[in-house]
Coordinates of C-alpha atoms in Angstrom, one line a residue:
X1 CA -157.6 -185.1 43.2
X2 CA -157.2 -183.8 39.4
X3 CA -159.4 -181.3 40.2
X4 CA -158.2 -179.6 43.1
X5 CA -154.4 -180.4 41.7
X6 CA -155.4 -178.2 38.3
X7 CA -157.3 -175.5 40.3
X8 CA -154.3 -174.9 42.7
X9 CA -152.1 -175.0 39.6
X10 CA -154.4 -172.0 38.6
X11 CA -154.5 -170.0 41.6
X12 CA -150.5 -170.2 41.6
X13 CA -150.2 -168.7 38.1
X14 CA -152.7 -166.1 38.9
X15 CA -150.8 -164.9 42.0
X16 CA -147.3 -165.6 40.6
X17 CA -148.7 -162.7 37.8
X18 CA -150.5 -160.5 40.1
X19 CA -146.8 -160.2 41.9
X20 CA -145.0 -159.5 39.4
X21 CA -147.1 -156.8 38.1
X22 CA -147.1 -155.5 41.5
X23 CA -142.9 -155.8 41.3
X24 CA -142.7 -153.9 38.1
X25 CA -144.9 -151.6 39.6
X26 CA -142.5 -150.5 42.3
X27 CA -140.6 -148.1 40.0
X28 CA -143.8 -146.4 38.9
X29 CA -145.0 -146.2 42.5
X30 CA -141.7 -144.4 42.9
X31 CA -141.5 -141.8 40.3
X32 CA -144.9 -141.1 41.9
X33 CA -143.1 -140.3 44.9
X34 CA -140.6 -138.1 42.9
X35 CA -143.4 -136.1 41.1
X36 CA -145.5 -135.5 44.4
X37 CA -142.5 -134.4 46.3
X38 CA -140.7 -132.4 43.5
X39 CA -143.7 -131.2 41.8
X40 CA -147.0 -131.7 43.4
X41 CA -148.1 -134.2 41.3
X42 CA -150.1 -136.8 42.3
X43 CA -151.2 -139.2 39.4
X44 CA -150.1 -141.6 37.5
X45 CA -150.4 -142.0 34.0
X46 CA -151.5 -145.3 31.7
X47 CA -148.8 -147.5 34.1
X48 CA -152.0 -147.0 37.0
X49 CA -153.2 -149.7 34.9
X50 CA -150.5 -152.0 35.9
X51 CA -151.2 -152.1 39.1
X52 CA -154.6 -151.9 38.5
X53 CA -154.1 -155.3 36.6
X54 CA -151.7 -156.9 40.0
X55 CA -154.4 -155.8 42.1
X56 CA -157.5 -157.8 40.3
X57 CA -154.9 -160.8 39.8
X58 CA -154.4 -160.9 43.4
X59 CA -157.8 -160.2 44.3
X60 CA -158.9 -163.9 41.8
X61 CA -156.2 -165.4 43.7
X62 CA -157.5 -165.0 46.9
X63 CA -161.0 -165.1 46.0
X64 CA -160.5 -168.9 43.9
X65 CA -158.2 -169.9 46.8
X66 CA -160.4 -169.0 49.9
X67 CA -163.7 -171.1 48.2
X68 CA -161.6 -173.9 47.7
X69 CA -159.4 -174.1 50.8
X70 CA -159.9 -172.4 53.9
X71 CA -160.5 -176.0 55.0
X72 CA -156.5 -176.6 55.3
X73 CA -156.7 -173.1 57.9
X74 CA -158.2 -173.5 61.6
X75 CA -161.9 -172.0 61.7
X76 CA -160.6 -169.5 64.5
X77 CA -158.0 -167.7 61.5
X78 CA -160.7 -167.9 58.9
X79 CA -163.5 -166.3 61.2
X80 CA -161.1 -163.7 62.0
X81 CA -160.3 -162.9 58.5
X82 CA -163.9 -162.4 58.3
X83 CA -164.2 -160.2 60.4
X84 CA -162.0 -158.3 59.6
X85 CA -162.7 -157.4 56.2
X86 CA -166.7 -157.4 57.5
X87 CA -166.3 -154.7 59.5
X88 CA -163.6 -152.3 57.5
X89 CA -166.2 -152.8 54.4
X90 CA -169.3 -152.0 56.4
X91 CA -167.1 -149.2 57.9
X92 CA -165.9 -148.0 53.8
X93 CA -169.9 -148.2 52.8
X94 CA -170.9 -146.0 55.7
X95 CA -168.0 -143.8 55.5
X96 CA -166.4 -144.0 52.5
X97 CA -166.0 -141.9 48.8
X98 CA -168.1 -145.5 47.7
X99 CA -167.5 -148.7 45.8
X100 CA -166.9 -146.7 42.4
X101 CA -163.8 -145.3 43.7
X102 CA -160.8 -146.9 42.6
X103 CA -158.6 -145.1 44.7
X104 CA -160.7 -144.9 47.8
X105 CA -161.1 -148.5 47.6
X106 CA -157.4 -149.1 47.5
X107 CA -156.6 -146.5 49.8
X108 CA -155.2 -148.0 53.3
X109 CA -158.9 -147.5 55.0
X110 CA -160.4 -148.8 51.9
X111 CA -161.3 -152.9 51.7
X112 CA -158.6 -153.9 49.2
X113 CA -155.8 -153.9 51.1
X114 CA -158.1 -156.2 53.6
X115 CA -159.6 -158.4 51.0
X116 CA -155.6 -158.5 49.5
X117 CA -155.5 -159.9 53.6
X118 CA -156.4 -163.8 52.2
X119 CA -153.5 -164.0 50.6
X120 CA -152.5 -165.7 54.0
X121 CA -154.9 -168.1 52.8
X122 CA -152.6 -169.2 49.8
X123 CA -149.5 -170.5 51.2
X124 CA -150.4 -173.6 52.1
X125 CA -149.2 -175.1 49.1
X126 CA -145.5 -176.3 49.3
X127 CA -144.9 -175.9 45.4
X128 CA -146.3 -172.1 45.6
X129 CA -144.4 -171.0 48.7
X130 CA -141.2 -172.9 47.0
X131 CA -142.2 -170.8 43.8
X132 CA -142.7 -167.6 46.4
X133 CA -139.0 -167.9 47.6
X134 CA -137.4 -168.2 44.2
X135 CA -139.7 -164.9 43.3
X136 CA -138.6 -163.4 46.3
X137 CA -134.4 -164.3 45.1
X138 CA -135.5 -162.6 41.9
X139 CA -137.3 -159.3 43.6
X140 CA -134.5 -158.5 45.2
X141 CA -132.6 -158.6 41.9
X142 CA -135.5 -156.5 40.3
X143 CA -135.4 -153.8 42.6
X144 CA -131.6 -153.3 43.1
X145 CA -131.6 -152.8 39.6
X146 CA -133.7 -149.6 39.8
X147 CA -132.0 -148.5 42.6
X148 CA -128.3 -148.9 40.5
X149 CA -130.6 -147.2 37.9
X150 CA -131.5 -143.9 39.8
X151 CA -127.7 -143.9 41.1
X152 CA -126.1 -143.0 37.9
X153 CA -128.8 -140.9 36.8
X154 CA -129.3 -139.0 39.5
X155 CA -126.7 -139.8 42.5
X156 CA -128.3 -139.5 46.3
X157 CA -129.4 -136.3 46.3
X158 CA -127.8 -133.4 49.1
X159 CA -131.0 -133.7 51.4
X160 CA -133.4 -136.4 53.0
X161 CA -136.3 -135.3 50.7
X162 CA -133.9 -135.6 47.2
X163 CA -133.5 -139.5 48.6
X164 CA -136.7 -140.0 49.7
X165 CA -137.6 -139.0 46.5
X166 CA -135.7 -141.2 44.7
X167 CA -135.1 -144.3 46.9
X168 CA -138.1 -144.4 49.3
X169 CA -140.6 -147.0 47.6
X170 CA -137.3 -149.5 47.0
X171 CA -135.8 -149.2 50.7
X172 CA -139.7 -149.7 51.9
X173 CA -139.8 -152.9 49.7
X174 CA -136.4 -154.0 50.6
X175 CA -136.8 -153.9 54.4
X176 CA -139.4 -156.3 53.9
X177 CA -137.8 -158.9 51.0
X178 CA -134.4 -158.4 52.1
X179 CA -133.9 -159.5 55.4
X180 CA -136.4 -163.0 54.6
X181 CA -133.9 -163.7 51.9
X182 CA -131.2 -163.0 53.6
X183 CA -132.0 -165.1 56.4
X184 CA -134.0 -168.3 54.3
X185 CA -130.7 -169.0 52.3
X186 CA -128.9 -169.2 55.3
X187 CA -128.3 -173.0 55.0
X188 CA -127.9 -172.9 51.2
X189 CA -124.4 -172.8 50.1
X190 CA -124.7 -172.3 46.6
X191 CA -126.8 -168.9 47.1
X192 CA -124.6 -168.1 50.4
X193 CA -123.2 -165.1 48.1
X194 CA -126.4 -163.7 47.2
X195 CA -127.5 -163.6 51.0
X196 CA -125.4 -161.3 51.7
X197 CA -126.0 -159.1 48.7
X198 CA -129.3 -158.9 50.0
X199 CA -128.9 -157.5 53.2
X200 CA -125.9 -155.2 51.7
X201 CA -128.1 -153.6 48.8
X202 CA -130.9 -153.3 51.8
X203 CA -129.0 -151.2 54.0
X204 CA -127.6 -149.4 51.3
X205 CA -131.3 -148.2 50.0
X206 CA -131.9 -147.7 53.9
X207 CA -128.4 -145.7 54.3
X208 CA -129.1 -143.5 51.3
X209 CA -133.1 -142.8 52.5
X210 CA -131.2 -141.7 56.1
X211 CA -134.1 -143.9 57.6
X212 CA -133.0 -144.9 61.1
X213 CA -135.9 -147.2 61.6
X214 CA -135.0 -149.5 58.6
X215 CA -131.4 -149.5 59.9
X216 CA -132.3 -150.8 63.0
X217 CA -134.7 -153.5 61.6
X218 CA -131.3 -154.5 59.8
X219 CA -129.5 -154.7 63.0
X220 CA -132.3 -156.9 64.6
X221 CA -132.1 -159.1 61.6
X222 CA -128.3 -159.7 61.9
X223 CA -128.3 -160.3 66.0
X224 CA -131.2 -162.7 65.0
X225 CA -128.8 -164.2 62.2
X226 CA -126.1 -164.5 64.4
X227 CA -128.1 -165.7 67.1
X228 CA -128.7 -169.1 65.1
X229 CA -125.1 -168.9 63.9
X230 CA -123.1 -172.3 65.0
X231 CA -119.5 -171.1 64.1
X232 CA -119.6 -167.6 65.9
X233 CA -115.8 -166.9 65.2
X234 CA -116.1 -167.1 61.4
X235 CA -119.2 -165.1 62.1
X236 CA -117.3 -162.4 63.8
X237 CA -114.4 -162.5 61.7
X238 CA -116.6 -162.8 58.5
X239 CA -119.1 -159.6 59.2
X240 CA -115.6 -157.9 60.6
X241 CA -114.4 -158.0 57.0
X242 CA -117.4 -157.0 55.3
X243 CA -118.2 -154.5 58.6
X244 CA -114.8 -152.5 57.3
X245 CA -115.5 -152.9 53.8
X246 CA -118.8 -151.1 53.9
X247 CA -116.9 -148.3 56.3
X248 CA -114.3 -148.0 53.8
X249 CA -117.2 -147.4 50.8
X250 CA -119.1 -145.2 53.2
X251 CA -116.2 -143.1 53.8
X252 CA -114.9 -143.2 50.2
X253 CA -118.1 -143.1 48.5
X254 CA -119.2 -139.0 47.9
X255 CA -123.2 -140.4 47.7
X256 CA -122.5 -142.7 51.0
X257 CA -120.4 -140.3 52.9
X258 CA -123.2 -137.6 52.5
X259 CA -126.2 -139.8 53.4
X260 CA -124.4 -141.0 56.3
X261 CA -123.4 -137.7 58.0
X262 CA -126.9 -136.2 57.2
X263 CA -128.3 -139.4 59.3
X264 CA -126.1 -138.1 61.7
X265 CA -127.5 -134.7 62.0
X266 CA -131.2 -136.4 62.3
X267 CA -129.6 -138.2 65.5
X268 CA -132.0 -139.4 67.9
X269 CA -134.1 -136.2 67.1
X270 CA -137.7 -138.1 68.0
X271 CA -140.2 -137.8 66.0
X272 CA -143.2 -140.3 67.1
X273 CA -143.7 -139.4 70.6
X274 CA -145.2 -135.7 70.7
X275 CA -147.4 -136.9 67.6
X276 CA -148.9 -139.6 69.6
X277 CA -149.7 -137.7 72.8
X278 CA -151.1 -135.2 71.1
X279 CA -153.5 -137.4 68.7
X280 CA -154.7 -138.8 71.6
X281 CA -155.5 -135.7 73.5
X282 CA -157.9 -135.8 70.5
X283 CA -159.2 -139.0 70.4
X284 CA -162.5 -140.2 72.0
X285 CA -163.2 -143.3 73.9
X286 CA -166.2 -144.2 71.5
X287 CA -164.4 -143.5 68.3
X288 CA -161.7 -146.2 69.6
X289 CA -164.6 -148.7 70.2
X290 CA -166.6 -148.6 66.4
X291 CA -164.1 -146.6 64.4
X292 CA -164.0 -143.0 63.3
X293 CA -164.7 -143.3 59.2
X294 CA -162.4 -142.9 56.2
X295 CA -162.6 -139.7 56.1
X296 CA -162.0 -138.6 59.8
X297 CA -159.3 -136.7 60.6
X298 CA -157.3 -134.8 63.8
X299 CA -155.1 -131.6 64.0
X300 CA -151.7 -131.7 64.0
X301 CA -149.7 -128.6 63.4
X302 CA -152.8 -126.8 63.1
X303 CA -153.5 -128.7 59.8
X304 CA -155.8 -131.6 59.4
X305 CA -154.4 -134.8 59.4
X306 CA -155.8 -138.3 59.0
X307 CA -152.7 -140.6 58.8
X308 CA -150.4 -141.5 62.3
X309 CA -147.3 -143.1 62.7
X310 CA -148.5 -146.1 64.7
X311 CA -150.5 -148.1 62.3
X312 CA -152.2 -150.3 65.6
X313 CA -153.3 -147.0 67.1
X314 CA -154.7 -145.6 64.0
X315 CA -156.6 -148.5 62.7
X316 CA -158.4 -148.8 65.9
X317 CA -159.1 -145.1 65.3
X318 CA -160.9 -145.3 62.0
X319 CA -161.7 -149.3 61.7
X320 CA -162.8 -150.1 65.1
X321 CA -161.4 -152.1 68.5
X322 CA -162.7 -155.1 66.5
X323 CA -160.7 -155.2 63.2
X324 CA -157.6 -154.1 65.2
X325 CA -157.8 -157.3 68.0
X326 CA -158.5 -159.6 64.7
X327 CA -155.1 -158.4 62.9
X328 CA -153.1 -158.2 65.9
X329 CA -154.0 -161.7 66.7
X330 CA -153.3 -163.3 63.3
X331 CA -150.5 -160.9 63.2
X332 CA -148.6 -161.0 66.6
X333 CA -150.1 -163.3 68.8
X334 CA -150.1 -166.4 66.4
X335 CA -146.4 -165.9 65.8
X336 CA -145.3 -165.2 68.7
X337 CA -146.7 -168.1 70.1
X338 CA -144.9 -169.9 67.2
X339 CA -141.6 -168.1 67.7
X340 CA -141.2 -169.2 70.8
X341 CA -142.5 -172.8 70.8
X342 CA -140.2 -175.5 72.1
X343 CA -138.3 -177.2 69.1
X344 CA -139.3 -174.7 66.7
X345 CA -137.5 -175.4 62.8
X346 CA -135.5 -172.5 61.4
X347 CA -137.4 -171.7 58.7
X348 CA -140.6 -171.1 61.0
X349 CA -138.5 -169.4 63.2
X350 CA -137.8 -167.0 60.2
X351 CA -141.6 -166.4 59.2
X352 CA -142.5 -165.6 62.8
X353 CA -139.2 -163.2 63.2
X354 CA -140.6 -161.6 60.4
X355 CA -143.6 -160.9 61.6
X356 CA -142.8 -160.0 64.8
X357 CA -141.0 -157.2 63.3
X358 CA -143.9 -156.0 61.3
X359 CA -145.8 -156.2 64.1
X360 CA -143.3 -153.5 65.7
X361 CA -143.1 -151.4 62.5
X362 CA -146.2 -151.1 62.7
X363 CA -146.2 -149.9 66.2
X364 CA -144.1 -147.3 65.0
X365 CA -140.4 -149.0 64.9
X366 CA -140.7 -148.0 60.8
X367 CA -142.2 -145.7 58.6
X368 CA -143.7 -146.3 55.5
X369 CA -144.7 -149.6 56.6
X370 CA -148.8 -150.0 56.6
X371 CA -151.5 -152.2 55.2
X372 CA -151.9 -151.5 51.5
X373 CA -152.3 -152.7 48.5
X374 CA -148.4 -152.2 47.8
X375 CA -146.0 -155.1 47.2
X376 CA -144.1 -155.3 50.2
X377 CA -147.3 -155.9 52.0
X378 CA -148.5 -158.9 49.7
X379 CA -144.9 -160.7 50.9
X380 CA -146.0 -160.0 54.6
X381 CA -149.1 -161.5 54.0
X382 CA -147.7 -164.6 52.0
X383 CA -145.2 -164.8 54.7
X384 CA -147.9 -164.7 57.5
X385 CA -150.1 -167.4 56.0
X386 CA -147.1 -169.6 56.2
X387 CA -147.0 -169.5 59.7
X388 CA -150.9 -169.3 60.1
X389 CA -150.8 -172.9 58.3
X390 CA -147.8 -174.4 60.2
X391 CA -150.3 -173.1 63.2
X392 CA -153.4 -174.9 62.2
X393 CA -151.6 -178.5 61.7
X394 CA -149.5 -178.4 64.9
X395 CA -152.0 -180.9 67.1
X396 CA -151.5 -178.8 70.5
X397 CA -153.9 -176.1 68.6
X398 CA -156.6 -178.4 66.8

C-alpha cells in the first residue's frame, strides 16, 4: 500500500511539472505565432527547451502511470489506447522524417501527441484530479495575464491576422480551460466570482481573435449552465446585467468595438464546406482504410496542403479507419453514453459536456483545436480519463 501510495505521489509531481511547463509555454507558443505570421519565422529559440522539458515530464507521467495502473481502466479503453498509438507509430516509422526528429515526432501525425493520449490513464486518482482543478483555477489566472499583457502593449490590432497574432494560442487554450472552470465551480460559493471571470476573460480572447466558432462553443456552455440552473429568474436577471455590461464595454471599448464589427463583416461567410468537398474529390477509398502517411498531402488552391479543418476526417486520412474508430470511441461514444445516463452527477455531466464539444470541434465546430502536444490538449485528455474511469467502475459496463 506504501508503495503504490509513494509511486502515485510521484507520478502526480511529475505531471503537476510537466503542466506547468506546458502553461508557461503558452506565451512562447504564441510569440511563435506572431513571428510566423508577421515575419516568417518559424523557430523558437532556447524557450523550445521548455516545452521540450513539459513534454518528457508528461511522457514519465504516463509511462510510470500506465505500468502501474491501467488495472483501475476497463481492458476494452486500455486495448484501444493501444491501438491507437500501435498503429499511428507503425504508420510515423513507415512514413515519417524518423524517430530522431524532434519536431516530426511532436508534430500532430507524429506519436507524441498519441503517447501524451495516456494521460487519460492518470485521473483516476481523486487527490491528482482535486490537484488538476485547482491548476486549472490557476491557468486561467496565468493566461489572462498574458493576454492583459499583450493589451497594453500592443492593443487588438485593426485586422483578424494582427489578433490572431497576438491572442490566438490564449483564446485556443481558454476555450478549452474556461468553460470546465466555469462550469465545475458552479456549486462553490466562495469562487462563484471567479466563475464568471472565467467565462468573461474567455470570450473576450474569443471576441478579440473574431473567432465565431469559440463564441458559439461559449454559447453552448451557458444554455448548458443554465440548463442545470435551479433559480432561472436570478439566472436571467443575473446574465441580463452582466449581458449589458459587456455591450456597454463592447461599444465603449475602441479595441472591443473594432473586433466586434470586423466579426461582423466575416458574417456567416463559410469557410469549411467547399474545403471539404473538394478534399474529398481527392481522397481514395484505400487511403481512408490504412492511412495516407505523414507526409501526404492534397491540392487546395492549387497549393499543396496536408492539414483539414475536420480533424475526424483527416486523421482517418493519414492514420487509418482504425486509429480514428479507437479515438472516436474513447472520445465520443464513452461520453455520450455517460452524458446521457439516467441519474448522472453534475460534475460527470461536466466532463462528458466537455468532451462532447471537443468531439464537435473537432468535426469542424472550431479551429485550432487538434491533437497535439499543446496544453489545451493535455486538459482534454485529463478531463477524458475522468470520465473513462467513472466508465469502468459503473457495474452496468464491467
Amino acid at each position: 500500500m506504501g508503495n503504490t501510495f509513494n509511486i502515485n505521489k510521484t507520478i502526480t509531481y511529475i505531471f503537476i511539472i510537466g503542466l506547468s511547463l506546458s502553461l508557461f509555454f503558452i506565451y512562447f507558443a504564441q510569440e511563435r505565432v506572431y513571428n510566423e505570421l508577421t515575419y516568417g519565422i518559424l523557430s523558437l529559440g532556447s524557450e523550445k527547451y521548455l516545452r521540450s522539458f513539459s513534454v518528457i515530464f508528461i511522457f514519465i507521467a504516463v509511462i510510470l502511470n500506465i505500468v502501474d495502473n491501467k488495472e483501475n481502466y476497463l481492458p476494452n479503453i486500455f486495448i484501444a489506447y493501444i491501438l491507437i498509438v500501435g498503429y499511428i507509430s507503425i504508420n510515423y516509422i513507415l512514413t515519417g522524417p524518423g524517430l530522431t526528429d524532434f519536431t516530426g515526432l511532436m508534430d500532430t501525425k507524429g506519436i507524441g501527441p498519441w503517447l501524451a493520449l495516456g494521460l487519460i490513464f492518470l485521473s483516476f486518482d481523486d487527490y491528482r484530479y482535486k490537484l488538476f482543478k485547482k491548476f486549472l483555477i490557476l491557468s486561467v489566472v496565468v493566461i489572462s495575464l498574458f493576454v492583459f499583457y499583450n493589451l497594453k502593449e500592443y492593443g487588438i490590432g485593426l485586422f483578424r491576422g494582427q489578433a490572431l497574432a497576438k491572442y490566438r494560442v490564449y483564446a485556443t487554450s481558454l476555450v478549452w480551460i474556461a468553460p470546465f472552470v466555469f462550469l465545475i465551480l458552479k456549486n462553490d460559493k466562495k469562487l462563484a466570482a471567479f466563475r464568471f471571470y472565467a467565462i468573461f476573460i474567455g470570450i473576450s480572447t474569443a471576441l478579440i481573435t473574431q473567432t465565431r466558432s469559440f463564441l458559439l462553443i461559449y454559447f453552448l456552455v451557458l444554455i448548458f449552465d443554465f440548463l442545470h440552473t435551479k433559480k432561472k429568474t436570478y439566472y436571467i436577471i443575473g446574465g441580463s446585467i452582466i449581458g449589458l455590461l459587456f455591450i456597454y464595454i463592447l461599444f465603449n471599448t475602441e479595441a472591443f468595438s473594432a473586433s466586434y464589427e470586423l466579426l461582423l463583416k466575416r458574417g456567416t461567410n463559410d469557410t469549411r464546406t467547399n474545403q471539404i468537398i473538394e478534399f474529398l474529390s481527392q481522397v481514395n477509398f484505400y487511403d481512408l482504410i490504412v492511412g495516407s502517411g505523414f507526409h501526404a498531402t492534397w491540392s487546395f488552391d492549387g497549393q499543396p496542403y496536408s492539414y483539414l479543418d475536420n480533424q475526424w476526417i483527416l486523421l482517418i486520412w493519414w492514420a487509418g479507419l482504425i486509429p480514428a474508430i479507437m479515438y472516436f470511441y474513447l472520445t465520443a461514444v464513452i461520453p455520450f453514453k455517460l452524458f446521457i445516463a439516467k441519474d448522472q452527477d453534475y460534475e460527470t455531466r461536466v466532463e462528458a459536456f466537455i468532451l462532447i464539444v471537443w468531439t464537435l470541434a473537432c468535426a469542424g465546430l472550431a479551429i485550432y483545436s487538434t491533437m497535439s502536444v499543446d496544453f489545451f490538449f493535455f486538459i482534454i485528455c485529463v478531463i477524458q480519463g475522468r470520465l473513462l474511469y467513472k466508465y469502468s467502475i459503473r457495474s452496468e459496463y464491467r
